[in-house]
Amino acid sequence: MASIGQTVARTPSGEVLSRAQQRAMLVPDCLVEARRIANTVIAGWHGRRKRGIGENFWQFRPYSQGESLSRIDWRRSARDDHTYVRDREWEAAHTIWLWADLSPSMMYKSTLGTVSKESRALVLMLALAEILARSGERIGCPGVMEPVSARNAAERLAAAIMLSPLAGGLPETGMIRGASDLVLIGDFLDPADKVMERLGPLARRGLRGHVVEIADPAEEVFPYTGRTEFTDPETGEKLTAGRAEILRDDYQRAYRARRDGIGASLRHLGWTFIPHRTDRPASEALVSVHMYLSGLPTRATHGGQL
């Protein structure tokens, strides 16, 4: 029977270092792709910048009657017949924590997807770091990198991940204080109630959360037919179906109910939920997350329908 998708072999305990090195080798490529996507998204777009109190110059604009004369830039105004005010950039650096859940199930890639779920999660995390750093935000990764406000935050995050590879599951969040944003990227394939048992307490602590669910197309559409062997990447357990196609309708209903349940529960807590498929451009999910972080209205990218 033809293979539709595959995962890497479960890692024996003696090969943990080798697996970590393989994952570290993936990071530089993901950083390059993340920067390409980030540049595409913010081309012609000022991100989160706006006028306000700060030290950095933002723009010149025409003087409006009633404004303080002390704000006029006389040197710029002397160049023509107009009077200009020098605006400074609004500065209120916010801390945004980024995390990608790299559980074994994230290693999956079917023939319908363009990249593995792991690769897409890393690219999205690093691309977000790139865009947010350009906007002056403080970027951190729980247990991997303390929050920094630097133009090269994405590069520093990539280097930190190479030294301390991301683990599976949710991160330790005890170090997160105050009104911070937490962006979680993963496949969240556990039942909805199990997922909310882990995420609910974080929301009740006052953290503003944004969950990006990464899905391979095959996980949604269930394209399997005939005799098919399924392997659980987390436990290694196997299930053989004589005619996989007869399971499709029940599977899709269960998959949709799990996703809808997680989304509804998160929105009830004030969090955002963004489903994304690996056969769709990474920029779609990136734009949605960034708009939510900016407090702008948006419609989440669902990455296809079942």
PDB file of C-alpha atoms in Angstrom:
ATOM      1  CA  MET A   1       0.000   0.000   0.000  1.00  0.00           C
ATOM      2  CA  ALA A   2       1.284   3.455  -0.865  1.00  0.00           C
ATOM      3  CA  SER A   3       2.415   5.731   1.940  1.00  0.00           C
ATOM      4  CA  ILE A   4       0.574   9.034   2.325  1.00  0.00           C
ATOM      5  CA  GLY A   5       2.635  10.342   5.222  1.00  0.00           C
ATOM      6  CA  GLN A   6       5.413   9.419   7.575  1.00  0.00           C
ATOM      7  CA  THR A   7       7.125  10.343  10.814  1.00  0.00           C
ATOM      8  CA  VAL A   8      10.712   9.932  11.849  1.00  0.00           C
ATOM      9  CA  ALA A   9      11.497   6.927  14.018  1.00  0.00           C
ATOM     10  CA  ARG A  10      10.911   7.228  17.741  1.00  0.00           C
ATOM     11  CA  THR A  11      14.164   8.347  19.340  1.00  0.00           C
ATOM     12  CA  PRO A  12      15.938   5.802  21.599  1.00  0.00           C
ATOM     13  CA  SER A  13      17.272   7.310  24.815  1.00  0.00           C
ATOM     14  CA  GLY A  14      20.866   6.860  23.671  1.00  0.00           C
ATOM     15  CA  GLU A  15      20.294   8.979  20.583  1.00  0.00           C
ATOM     16  CA  VAL A  16      18.850  12.072  22.241  1.00  0.00           C
ATOM     17  CA  LEU A  17      21.951  14.137  21.475  1.00  0.00           C
ATOM     18  CA  SER A  18      21.869  13.076  17.824  1.00  0.00           C
ATOM     19  CA  ARG A  19      18.179  14.020  17.579  1.00  0.00           C
ATOM     20  CA  ALA A  20      18.875  17.384  19.192  1.00  0.00           C
ATOM     21  CA  GLN A  21      21.648  18.030  16.668  1.00  0.00           C
ATOM     22  CA  GLN A  22      19.340  17.155  13.773  1.00  0.00           C
ATOM     23  CA  ARG A  23      16.742  19.599  15.072  1.00  0.00           C
ATOM     24  CA  ALA A  24      19.399  22.272  15.547  1.00  0.00           C
ATOM     25  CA  MET A  25      20.439  21.815  11.911  1.00  0.00           C
ATOM     26  CA  LEU A  26      16.865  22.632  10.898  1.00  0.00           C
ATOM     27  CA  VAL A  27      16.847  25.969  12.736  1.00  0.00           C
ATOM     28  CA  PRO A  28      19.139  27.994  10.414  1.00  0.00           C
ATOM     29  CA  ASP A  29      17.038  27.042   7.379  1.00  0.00           C
ATOM     30  CA  CYS A  30      13.882  27.949   9.292  1.00  0.00           C
ATOM     31  CA  LEU A  31      15.402  31.310  10.243  1.00  0.00           C
ATOM     32  CA  VAL A  32      16.111  32.122   6.601  1.00  0.00           C
ATOM     33  CA  GLU A  33      12.567  31.151   5.614  1.00  0.00           C
ATOM     34  CA  ALA A  34      11.145  33.095   8.567  1.00  0.00           C
ATOM     35  CA  ARG A  35      12.936  36.269   7.498  1.00  0.00           C
ATOM     36  CA  ARG A  36      11.725  35.866   3.925  1.00  0.00           C
ATOM     37  CA  ILE A  37       8.129  35.509   5.115  1.00  0.00           C
ATOM     38  CA  ALA A  38       8.460  38.360   7.604  1.00  0.00           C
ATOM     39  CA  ASN A  39       9.786  40.682   4.904  1.00  0.00           C
ATOM     40  CA  THR A  40       6.888  39.724   2.643  1.00  0.00           C
ATOM     41  CA  VAL A  41       4.295  40.405   5.349  1.00  0.00           C
ATOM     42  CA  ILE A  42       5.599  43.778   6.477  1.00  0.00           C
ATOM     43  CA  ALA A  43       6.494  45.172   3.052  1.00  0.00           C
ATOM     44  CA  GLY A  44       4.800  48.561   2.894  1.00  0.00           C
ATOM     45  CA  TRP A  45       3.440  48.126   6.420  1.00  0.00           C
ATOM     46  CA  HIS A  46       4.647  49.857   9.598  1.00  0.00           C
ATOM     47  CA  GLY A  47       3.661  46.991  11.876  1.00  0.00           C
ATOM     48  CA  ARG A  48       2.684  48.171  15.340  1.00  0.00           C
ATOM     49  CA  ARG A  49       4.364  51.573  15.135  1.00  0.00           C
ATOM     50  CA  LYS A  50       2.394  54.715  15.915  1.00  0.00           C
ATOM     51  CA  ARG A  51       2.898  58.269  17.152  1.00  0.00           C
ATOM     52  CA  GLY A  52       3.414  58.845  20.848  1.00  0.00           C
ATOM     53  CA  ILE A  53       5.847  59.470  23.668  1.00  0.00           C
ATOM     54  CA  GLY A  54       9.337  58.185  22.994  1.00  0.00           C
ATOM     55  CA  GLU A  55      12.869  59.073  22.015  1.00  0.00           C
ATOM     56  CA  ASN A  56      13.078  57.720  18.462  1.00  0.00           C
ATOM     57  CA  PHE A  57      12.160  59.854  15.447  1.00  0.00           C
ATOM     58  CA  TRP A  58       9.213  58.518  13.462  1.00  0.00           C
ATOM     59  CA  GLN A  59       8.109  61.067  10.851  1.00  0.00           C
ATOM     60  CA  PHE A  60       7.616  64.703   9.882  1.00  0.00           C
ATOM     61  CA  ARG A  61       4.062  65.934   9.411  1.00  0.00           C
ATOM     62  CA  PRO A  62       2.437  69.338   8.796  1.00  0.00           C
ATOM     63  CA  TYR A  63       1.903  71.550  11.847  1.00  0.00           C
ATOM     64  CA  SER A  64      -1.714  71.828  13.036  1.00  0.00           C
ATOM     65  CA  GLN A  65      -3.056  75.016  14.587  1.00  0.00           C
ATOM     66  CA  GLY A  66      -3.145  74.798  18.376  1.00  0.00           C
ATOM     67  CA  GLU A  67      -0.163  72.489  18.758  1.00  0.00           C
ATOM     68  CA  SER A  68       2.753  73.541  20.933  1.00  0.00           C
ATOM     69  CA  LEU A  69       5.316  75.621  19.026  1.00  0.00           C
ATOM     70  CA  SER A  70       8.052  73.693  20.823  1.00  0.00           C
ATOM     71  CA  ARG A  71       7.278  70.672  18.656  1.00  0.00           C
ATOM     72  CA  ILE A  72       8.012  72.462  15.381  1.00  0.00           C
ATOM     73  CA  ASP A  73      11.136  71.327  13.568  1.00  0.00           C
ATOM     74  CA  TRP A  74      12.439  74.666  12.272  1.00  0.00           C
ATOM     75  CA  ARG A  75      15.259  73.139  10.219  1.00  0.00           C
ATOM     76  CA  ARG A  76      12.864  70.924   8.249  1.00  0.00           C
ATOM     77  CA  SER A  77      10.336  73.788   7.942  1.00  0.00           C
ATOM     78  CA  ALA A  78      12.998  76.095   6.472  1.00  0.00           C
ATOM     79  CA  ARG A  79      13.291  73.876   3.378  1.00  0.00           C
ATOM     80  CA  ASP A  80       9.944  75.001   1.928  1.00  0.00           C
ATOM     81  CA  ASP A  81       6.878  77.116   2.674  1.00  0.00           C
ATOM     82  CA  HIS A  82       5.299  74.687   5.147  1.00  0.00           C
ATOM     83  CA  THR A  83       5.711  74.252   8.892  1.00  0.00           C
ATOM     84  CA  TYR A  84       6.482  70.735  10.083  1.00  0.00           C
ATOM     85  CA  VAL A  85       6.284  68.928  13.398  1.00  0.00           C
ATOM     86  CA  ARG A  86       8.716  66.171  14.319  1.00  0.00           C
ATOM     87  CA  ASP A  87       6.796  63.129  15.591  1.00  0.00           C
ATOM     88  CA  ARG A  88       8.397  60.587  17.865  1.00  0.00           C
ATOM     89  CA  GLU A  89       7.550  56.919  17.877  1.00  0.00           C
ATOM     90  CA  TRP A  90       5.246  55.536  20.542  1.00  0.00           C
ATOM     91  CA  GLU A  91       7.261  53.457  22.997  1.00  0.00           C
ATOM     92  CA  ALA A  92       5.577  51.023  25.321  1.00  0.00           C
ATOM     93  CA  ALA A  93       7.534  47.816  24.892  1.00  0.00           C
ATOM     94  CA  HIS A  94       5.394  44.786  25.574  1.00  0.00           C
ATOM     95  CA  THR A  95       6.631  41.305  26.435  1.00  0.00           C
ATOM     96  CA  ILE A  96       5.550  38.535  24.108  1.00  0.00           C
ATOM     97  CA  TRP A  97       6.492  34.945  24.863  1.00  0.00           C
ATOM     98  CA  LEU A  98       6.746  32.519  21.934  1.00  0.00           C
ATOM     99  CA  TRP A  99       6.630  28.730  22.149  1.00  0.00           C
ATOM    100  CA  ALA A 100       6.447  25.876  19.648  1.00  0.00           C
ATOM    101  CA  ASP A 101       5.326  22.460  20.890  1.00  0.00           C
ATOM    102  CA  LEU A 102       7.642  20.002  19.152  1.00  0.00           C
ATOM    103  CA  SER A 103       6.066  16.759  20.351  1.00  0.00           C
ATOM    104  CA  PRO A 104       6.687  13.650  18.196  1.00  0.00           C
ATOM    105  CA  SER A 105       3.369  14.168  16.384  1.00  0.00           C
ATOM    106  CA  MET A 106       4.756  17.453  15.012  1.00  0.00           C
ATOM    107  CA  MET A 107       7.265  15.485  12.929  1.00  0.00           C
ATOM    108  CA  TYR A 108       4.510  14.348  10.567  1.00  0.00           C
ATOM    109  CA  LYS A 109       4.400  15.342   6.896  1.00  0.00           C
ATOM    110  CA  SER A 110       2.062  13.839   4.314  1.00  0.00           C
ATOM    111  CA  THR A 111       2.301  14.038   0.537  1.00  0.00           C
ATOM    112  CA  LEU A 112      -0.433  16.698   0.725  1.00  0.00           C
ATOM    113  CA  GLY A 113       1.595  19.079   2.872  1.00  0.00           C
ATOM    114  CA  THR A 114       4.479  21.268   1.720  1.00  0.00           C
ATOM    115  CA  VAL A 115       6.520  20.984   4.953  1.00  0.00           C
ATOM    116  CA  SER A 116       6.414  19.098   8.236  1.00  0.00           C
ATOM    117  CA  LYS A 117       4.404  20.530  11.091  1.00  0.00           C
ATOM    118  CA  GLU A 118       7.644  20.971  13.051  1.00  0.00           C
ATOM    119  CA  SER A 119       9.232  23.062  10.318  1.00  0.00           C
ATOM    120  CA  ARG A 120       6.153  25.281   9.935  1.00  0.00           C
ATOM    121  CA  ALA A 121       5.926  25.843  13.707  1.00  0.00           C
ATOM    122  CA  LEU A 122       9.579  26.918  13.917  1.00  0.00           C
ATOM    123  CA  VAL A 123       9.240  29.211  10.899  1.00  0.00           C
ATOM    124  CA  LEU A 124       6.149  30.898  12.345  1.00  0.00           C
ATOM    125  CA  MET A 125       7.792  31.385  15.741  1.00  0.00           C
ATOM    126  CA  LEU A 126      10.947  32.914  14.262  1.00  0.00           C
ATOM    127  CA  ALA A 127       9.003  35.048  11.773  1.00  0.00           C
ATOM    128  CA  LEU A 128       6.895  36.437  14.613  1.00  0.00           C
ATOM    129  CA  ALA A 129      10.064  37.211  16.548  1.00  0.00           C
ATOM    130  CA  GLU A 130      11.443  39.043  13.499  1.00  0.00           C
ATOM    131  CA  ILE A 131       8.350  41.206  12.987  1.00  0.00           C
ATOM    132  CA  LEU A 132       7.741  41.953  16.658  1.00  0.00           C
ATOM    133  CA  ALA A 133      11.398  42.834  17.237  1.00  0.00           C
ATOM    134  CA  ARG A 134      11.212  45.395  14.439  1.00  0.00           C
ATOM    135  CA  SER A 135       8.246  46.919  16.276  1.00  0.00           C
ATOM    136  CA  GLY A 136      10.298  47.295  19.450  1.00  0.00           C
ATOM    137  CA  GLU A 137       8.645  44.531  21.465  1.00  0.00           C
ATOM    138  CA  ARG A 138      10.405  42.355  24.031  1.00  0.00           C
ATOM    139  CA  ILE A 139      10.613  38.743  22.846  1.00  0.00           C
ATOM    140  CA  GLY A 140      11.130  35.720  25.082  1.00  0.00           C
ATOM    141  CA  CYS A 141      10.836  31.938  24.978  1.00  0.00           C
ATOM    142  CA  PRO A 142       9.962  30.200  28.284  1.00  0.00           C
ATOM    143  CA  GLY A 143      12.893  28.230  29.626  1.00  0.00           C
ATOM    144  CA  VAL A 144      14.967  28.992  26.536  1.00  0.00           C
ATOM    145  CA  MET A 145      15.532  32.762  26.299  1.00  0.00           C
ATOM    146  CA  GLU A 146      14.788  35.635  28.648  1.00  0.00           C
ATOM    147  CA  PRO A 147      12.850  38.515  27.055  1.00  0.00           C
ATOM    148  CA  VAL A 148      15.016  40.831  24.962  1.00  0.00           C
ATOM    149  CA  SER A 149      14.293  43.996  23.040  1.00  0.00           C
ATOM    150  CA  ALA A 150      16.660  43.881  20.085  1.00  0.00           C
ATOM    151  CA  ARG A 151      16.479  44.071  16.321  1.00  0.00           C
ATOM    152  CA  ASN A 152      18.212  40.674  16.092  1.00  0.00           C
ATOM    153  CA  ALA A 153      15.806  38.951  18.497  1.00  0.00           C
ATOM    154  CA  ALA A 154      14.897  36.284  15.926  1.00  0.00           C
ATOM    155  CA  GLU A 155      18.540  35.405  15.386  1.00  0.00           C
ATOM    156  CA  ARG A 156      19.145  35.277  19.129  1.00  0.00           C
ATOM    157  CA  LEU A 157      16.080  33.076  19.594  1.00  0.00           C
ATOM    158  CA  ALA A 158      17.308  30.709  16.868  1.00  0.00           C
ATOM    159  CA  ALA A 159      20.703  30.472  18.566  1.00  0.00           C
ATOM    160  CA  ALA A 160      19.049  29.818  21.939  1.00  0.00           C
ATOM    161  CA  ILE A 161      16.940  27.021  20.460  1.00  0.00           C
ATOM    162  CA  MET A 162      20.057  25.377  19.050  1.00  0.00           C
ATOM    163  CA  LEU A 163      21.611  25.357  22.534  1.00  0.00           C
ATOM    164  CA  SER A 164      18.396  24.389  24.363  1.00  0.00           C
ATOM    165  CA  PRO A 165      16.125  22.543  21.900  1.00  0.00           C
ATOM    166  CA  LEU A 166      12.410  23.005  22.428  1.00  0.00           C
ATOM    167  CA  ALA A 167      10.699  20.068  24.078  1.00  0.00           C
ATOM    168  CA  GLY A 168       7.257  18.614  23.569  1.00  0.00           C
ATOM    169  CA  GLY A 169       4.198  19.731  25.506  1.00  0.00           C
ATOM    170  CA  LEU A 170       3.573  23.123  27.047  1.00  0.00           C
ATOM    171  CA  PRO A 171       6.396  25.175  28.572  1.00  0.00           C
ATOM    172  CA  GLU A 172       6.904  26.083  32.204  1.00  0.00           C
ATOM    173  CA  THR A 173       5.354  29.524  32.628  1.00  0.00           C
ATOM    174  CA  GLY A 174       6.205  30.372  36.234  1.00  0.00           C
ATOM    175  CA  MET A 175       8.690  32.998  35.051  1.00  0.00           C
ATOM    176  CA  ILE A 176       6.002  34.929  33.144  1.00  0.00           C
ATOM    177  CA  ARG A 177       4.823  37.927  35.127  1.00  0.00           C
ATOM    178  CA  GLY A 178       2.483  40.816  34.419  1.00  0.00           C
ATOM    179  CA  ALA A 179       0.295  41.457  31.408  1.00  0.00           C
ATOM    180  CA  SER A 180       2.208  39.464  28.822  1.00  0.00           C
ATOM    181  CA  ASP A 181       1.121  37.778  25.619  1.00  0.00           C
ATOM    182  CA  LEU A 182       1.803  34.089  25.100  1.00  0.00           C
ATOM    183  CA  VAL A 183       1.817  32.608  21.586  1.00  0.00           C
ATOM    184  CA  LEU A 184       1.585  28.799  21.539  1.00  0.00           C
ATOM    185  CA  ILE A 185       2.152  26.918  18.271  1.00  0.00           C
ATOM    186  CA  GLY A 186       1.457  23.190  17.978  1.00  0.00           C
ATOM    187  CA  ASP A 187      -0.979  20.586  16.691  1.00  0.00           C
ATOM    188  CA  PHE A 188      -3.018  20.217  19.921  1.00  0.00           C
ATOM    189  CA  LEU A 189      -4.289  16.769  18.913  1.00  0.00           C
ATOM    190  CA  ASP A 190      -5.381  15.735  22.408  1.00  0.00           C
ATOM    191  CA  PRO A 191      -9.127  15.746  23.202  1.00  0.00           C
ATOM    192  CA  ALA A 192     -10.506  19.235  23.754  1.00  0.00           C
ATOM    193  CA  ASP A 193     -11.019  18.741  27.496  1.00  0.00           C
ATOM    194  CA  LYS A 194      -7.402  17.604  27.933  1.00  0.00           C
ATOM    195  CA  VAL A 195      -6.104  20.609  26.012  1.00  0.00           C
ATOM    196  CA  MET A 196      -8.187  23.008  28.105  1.00  0.00           C
ATOM    197  CA  GLU A 197      -6.994  21.388  31.337  1.00  0.00           C
ATOM    198  CA  ARG A 198      -3.546  22.664  30.371  1.00  0.00           C
ATOM    199  CA  LEU A 199      -4.480  26.009  28.835  1.00  0.00           C
ATOM    200  CA  GLY A 200      -7.301  27.065  31.164  1.00  0.00           C
ATOM    201  CA  PRO A 201      -5.068  27.809  34.181  1.00  0.00           C
ATOM    202  CA  LEU A 202      -2.814  30.005  32.028  1.00  0.00           C
ATOM    203  CA  ALA A 203      -5.780  32.106  30.910  1.00  0.00           C
ATOM    204  CA  ARG A 204      -7.052  32.429  34.488  1.00  0.00           C
ATOM    205  CA  ARG A 205      -3.642  33.815  35.495  1.00  0.00           C
ATOM    206  CA  GLY A 206      -4.357  36.805  33.300  1.00  0.00           C
ATOM    207  CA  LEU A 207      -2.093  35.871  30.403  1.00  0.00           C
ATOM    208  CA  ARG A 208      -3.309  36.911  26.968  1.00  0.00           C
ATOM    209  CA  GLY A 209      -2.991  33.837  24.802  1.00  0.00           C
ATOM    210  CA  HIS A 210      -2.896  33.148  21.091  1.00  0.00           C
ATOM    211  CA  VAL A 211      -3.017  29.511  19.992  1.00  0.00           C
ATOM    212  CA  VAL A 212      -1.944  28.529  16.483  1.00  0.00           C
ATOM    213  CA  GLU A 213      -3.012  24.994  15.597  1.00  0.00           C
ATOM    214  CA  ILE A 214      -0.776  23.449  12.915  1.00  0.00           C
ATOM    215  CA  ALA A 215      -2.415  20.680  10.900  1.00  0.00           C
ATOM    216  CA  ASP A 216      -1.254  18.569   7.997  1.00  0.00           C
ATOM    217  CA  PRO A 217      -3.926  18.378   5.256  1.00  0.00           C
ATOM    218  CA  ALA A 218      -4.132  14.594   5.621  1.00  0.00           C
ATOM    219  CA  GLU A 219      -5.109  15.022   9.261  1.00  0.00           C
ATOM    220  CA  GLU A 220      -8.164  16.993   8.152  1.00  0.00           C
ATOM    221  CA  VAL A 221      -9.345  15.272   4.995  1.00  0.00           C
ATOM    222  CA  PHE A 222      -8.377  11.670   5.928  1.00  0.00           C
ATOM    223  CA  PRO A 223      -7.431  10.594   2.352  1.00  0.00           C
ATOM    224  CA  TYR A 224      -6.704   6.969   3.241  1.00  0.00           C
ATOM    225  CA  THR A 225      -8.292   4.067   1.383  1.00  0.00           C
ATOM    226  CA  GLY A 226      -7.938   0.297   1.502  1.00  0.00           C
ATOM    227  CA  ARG A 227      -5.828  -1.537   4.023  1.00  0.00           C
ATOM    228  CA  THR A 228      -3.966   1.102   6.054  1.00  0.00           C
ATOM    229  CA  GLU A 229      -1.739   0.885   9.110  1.00  0.00           C
ATOM    230  CA  PHE A 230      -1.781   3.893  11.451  1.00  0.00           C
ATOM    231  CA  THR A 231       0.962   4.514  14.005  1.00  0.00           C
ATOM    232  CA  ASP A 232       0.640   6.764  17.054  1.00  0.00           C
ATOM    233  CA  PRO A 233       3.820   8.903  17.024  1.00  0.00           C
ATOM    234  CA  GLU A 234       3.563   9.514  20.761  1.00  0.00           C
ATOM    235  CA  THR A 235       3.142   5.898  21.965  1.00  0.00           C
ATOM    236  CA  GLY A 236       4.154   3.808  18.967  1.00  0.00           C
ATOM    237  CA  GLU A 237       0.854   1.920  19.090  1.00  0.00           C
ATOM    238  CA  LYS A 238      -0.458   0.661  15.748  1.00  0.00           C
ATOM    239  CA  LEU A 239      -3.946   0.289  14.295  1.00  0.00           C
ATOM    240  CA  THR A 240      -4.704  -1.508  11.033  1.00  0.00           C
ATOM    241  CA  ALA A 241      -7.891  -0.701   9.113  1.00  0.00           C
ATOM    242  CA  GLY A 242      -9.016  -3.128   6.417  1.00  0.00           C
ATOM    243  CA  ARG A 243     -10.973  -0.412   4.571  1.00  0.00           C
ATOM    244  CA  ALA A 244      -9.847   2.969   5.880  1.00  0.00           C
ATOM    245  CA  GLU A 245     -12.366   4.898   3.768  1.00  0.00           C
ATOM    246  CA  ILE A 246     -15.306   3.670   5.851  1.00  0.00           C
ATOM    247  CA  LEU A 247     -13.830   5.528   8.841  1.00  0.00           C
ATOM    248  CA  ARG A 248     -13.636   8.873   7.042  1.00  0.00           C
ATOM    249  CA  ASP A 249     -16.994  10.407   7.990  1.00  0.00           C
ATOM    250  CA  ASP A 250     -16.742   9.477  11.681  1.00  0.00           C
ATOM    251  CA  TYR A 251     -13.134  10.628  11.793  1.00  0.00           C
ATOM    252  CA  GLN A 252     -13.913  14.000  10.233  1.00  0.00           C
ATOM    253  CA  ARG A 253     -16.800  14.606  12.633  1.00  0.00           C
ATOM    254  CA  ALA A 254     -14.584  13.815  15.608  1.00  0.00           C
ATOM    255  CA  TYR A 255     -11.746  15.959  14.262  1.00  0.00           C
ATOM    256  CA  ARG A 256     -14.067  18.912  13.640  1.00  0.00           C
ATOM    257  CA  ALA A 257     -15.698  18.566  17.073  1.00  0.00           C
ATOM    258  CA  ARG A 258     -12.289  18.578  18.790  1.00  0.00           C
ATOM    259  CA  ARG A 259     -11.146  21.678  16.914  1.00  0.00           C
ATOM    260  CA  ASP A 260     -14.428  23.543  17.391  1.00  0.00           C
ATOM    261  CA  GLY A 261     -14.448  22.656  21.086  1.00  0.00           C
ATOM    262  CA  ILE A 262     -10.937  23.990  21.635  1.00  0.00           C
ATOM    263  CA  GLY A 263     -11.662  27.156  19.673  1.00  0.00           C
ATOM    264  CA  ALA A 264     -14.907  27.896  21.509  1.00  0.00           C
ATOM    265  CA  SER A 265     -13.345  27.290  24.928  1.00  0.00           C
ATOM    266  CA  LEU A 266     -10.365  29.522  24.185  1.00  0.00           C
ATOM    267  CA  ARG A 267     -12.524  32.345  22.880  1.00  0.00           C
ATOM    268  CA  HIS A 268     -14.681  32.085  26.017  1.00  0.00           C
ATOM    269  CA  LEU A 269     -11.517  32.710  28.049  1.00  0.00           C
ATOM    270  CA  GLY A 270     -10.597  35.697  25.902  1.00  0.00           C
ATOM    271  CA  TRP A 271      -7.862  33.877  23.955  1.00  0.00           C
ATOM    272  CA  THR A 272      -7.566  33.610  20.188  1.00  0.00           C
ATOM    273  CA  PHE A 273      -7.466  30.401  18.165  1.00  0.00           C
ATOM    274  CA  ILE A 274      -5.983  30.237  14.668  1.00  0.00           C
ATOM    275  CA  PRO A 275      -6.093  26.938  12.737  1.00  0.00           C
ATOM    276  CA  HIS A 276      -3.471  26.675   9.996  1.00  0.00           C
ATOM    277  CA  ARG A 277      -2.626  23.972   7.456  1.00  0.00           C
ATOM    278  CA  THR A 278       0.825  23.177   6.127  1.00  0.00           C
ATOM    279  CA  ASP A 279      -0.353  23.340   2.514  1.00  0.00           C
ATOM    280  CA  ARG A 280      -1.197  27.025   2.994  1.00  0.00           C
ATOM    281  CA  PRO A 281       1.338  29.922   2.973  1.00  0.00           C
ATOM    282  CA  ALA A 282       2.895  30.544   6.380  1.00  0.00           C
ATOM    283  CA  SER A 283       2.213  34.250   5.884  1.00  0.00           C
ATOM    284  CA  GLU A 284      -1.538  33.667   6.348  1.00  0.00           C
ATOM    285  CA  ALA A 285      -1.136  32.507   9.941  1.00  0.00           C
ATOM    286  CA  LEU A 286       1.568  35.102  10.572  1.00  0.00           C
ATOM    287  CA  VAL A 287      -0.700  37.972   9.526  1.00  0.00           C
ATOM    288  CA  SER A 288      -3.561  36.680  11.704  1.00  0.00           C
ATOM    289  CA  VAL A 289      -1.399  36.366  14.827  1.00  0.00           C
ATOM    290  CA  HIS A 290       0.218  39.740  14.298  1.00  0.00           C
ATOM    291  CA  MET A 291      -3.131  41.453  13.824  1.00  0.00           C
ATOM    292  CA  TYR A 292      -4.443  39.919  17.042  1.00  0.00           C
ATOM    293  CA  LEU A 293      -1.328  41.039  18.906  1.00  0.00           C
ATOM    294  CA  SER A 294      -1.803  44.532  17.474  1.00  0.00           C
ATOM    295  CA  GLY A 295      -5.396  44.641  18.710  1.00  0.00           C
ATOM    296  CA  LEU A 296      -6.751  44.993  15.183  1.00  0.00           C
ATOM    297  CA  PRO A 297      -9.883  43.206  13.922  1.00  0.00           C
ATOM    298  CA  THR A 298      -9.153  40.147  11.824  1.00  0.00           C
ATOM    299  CA  ARG A 299     -10.625  36.864  10.720  1.00  0.00           C
ATOM    300  CA  ALA A 300      -8.603  33.803  11.655  1.00  0.00           C
ATOM    301  CA  THR A 301      -7.235  31.695   8.842  1.00  0.00           C
ATOM    302  CA  HIS A 302      -8.846  28.294   8.996  1.00  0.00           C
ATOM    303  CA  GLY A 303      -6.596  26.761   6.382  1.00  0.00           C
ATOM    304  CA  GLY A 304      -9.350  24.772   4.647  1.00  0.00           C
ATOM    305  CA  GLN A 305     -12.524  23.000   5.497  1.00  0.00           C
ATOM    306  CA  LEU A 306     -13.194  19.378   6.257  1.00  0.00           C
TER     307      LEU A 306
END
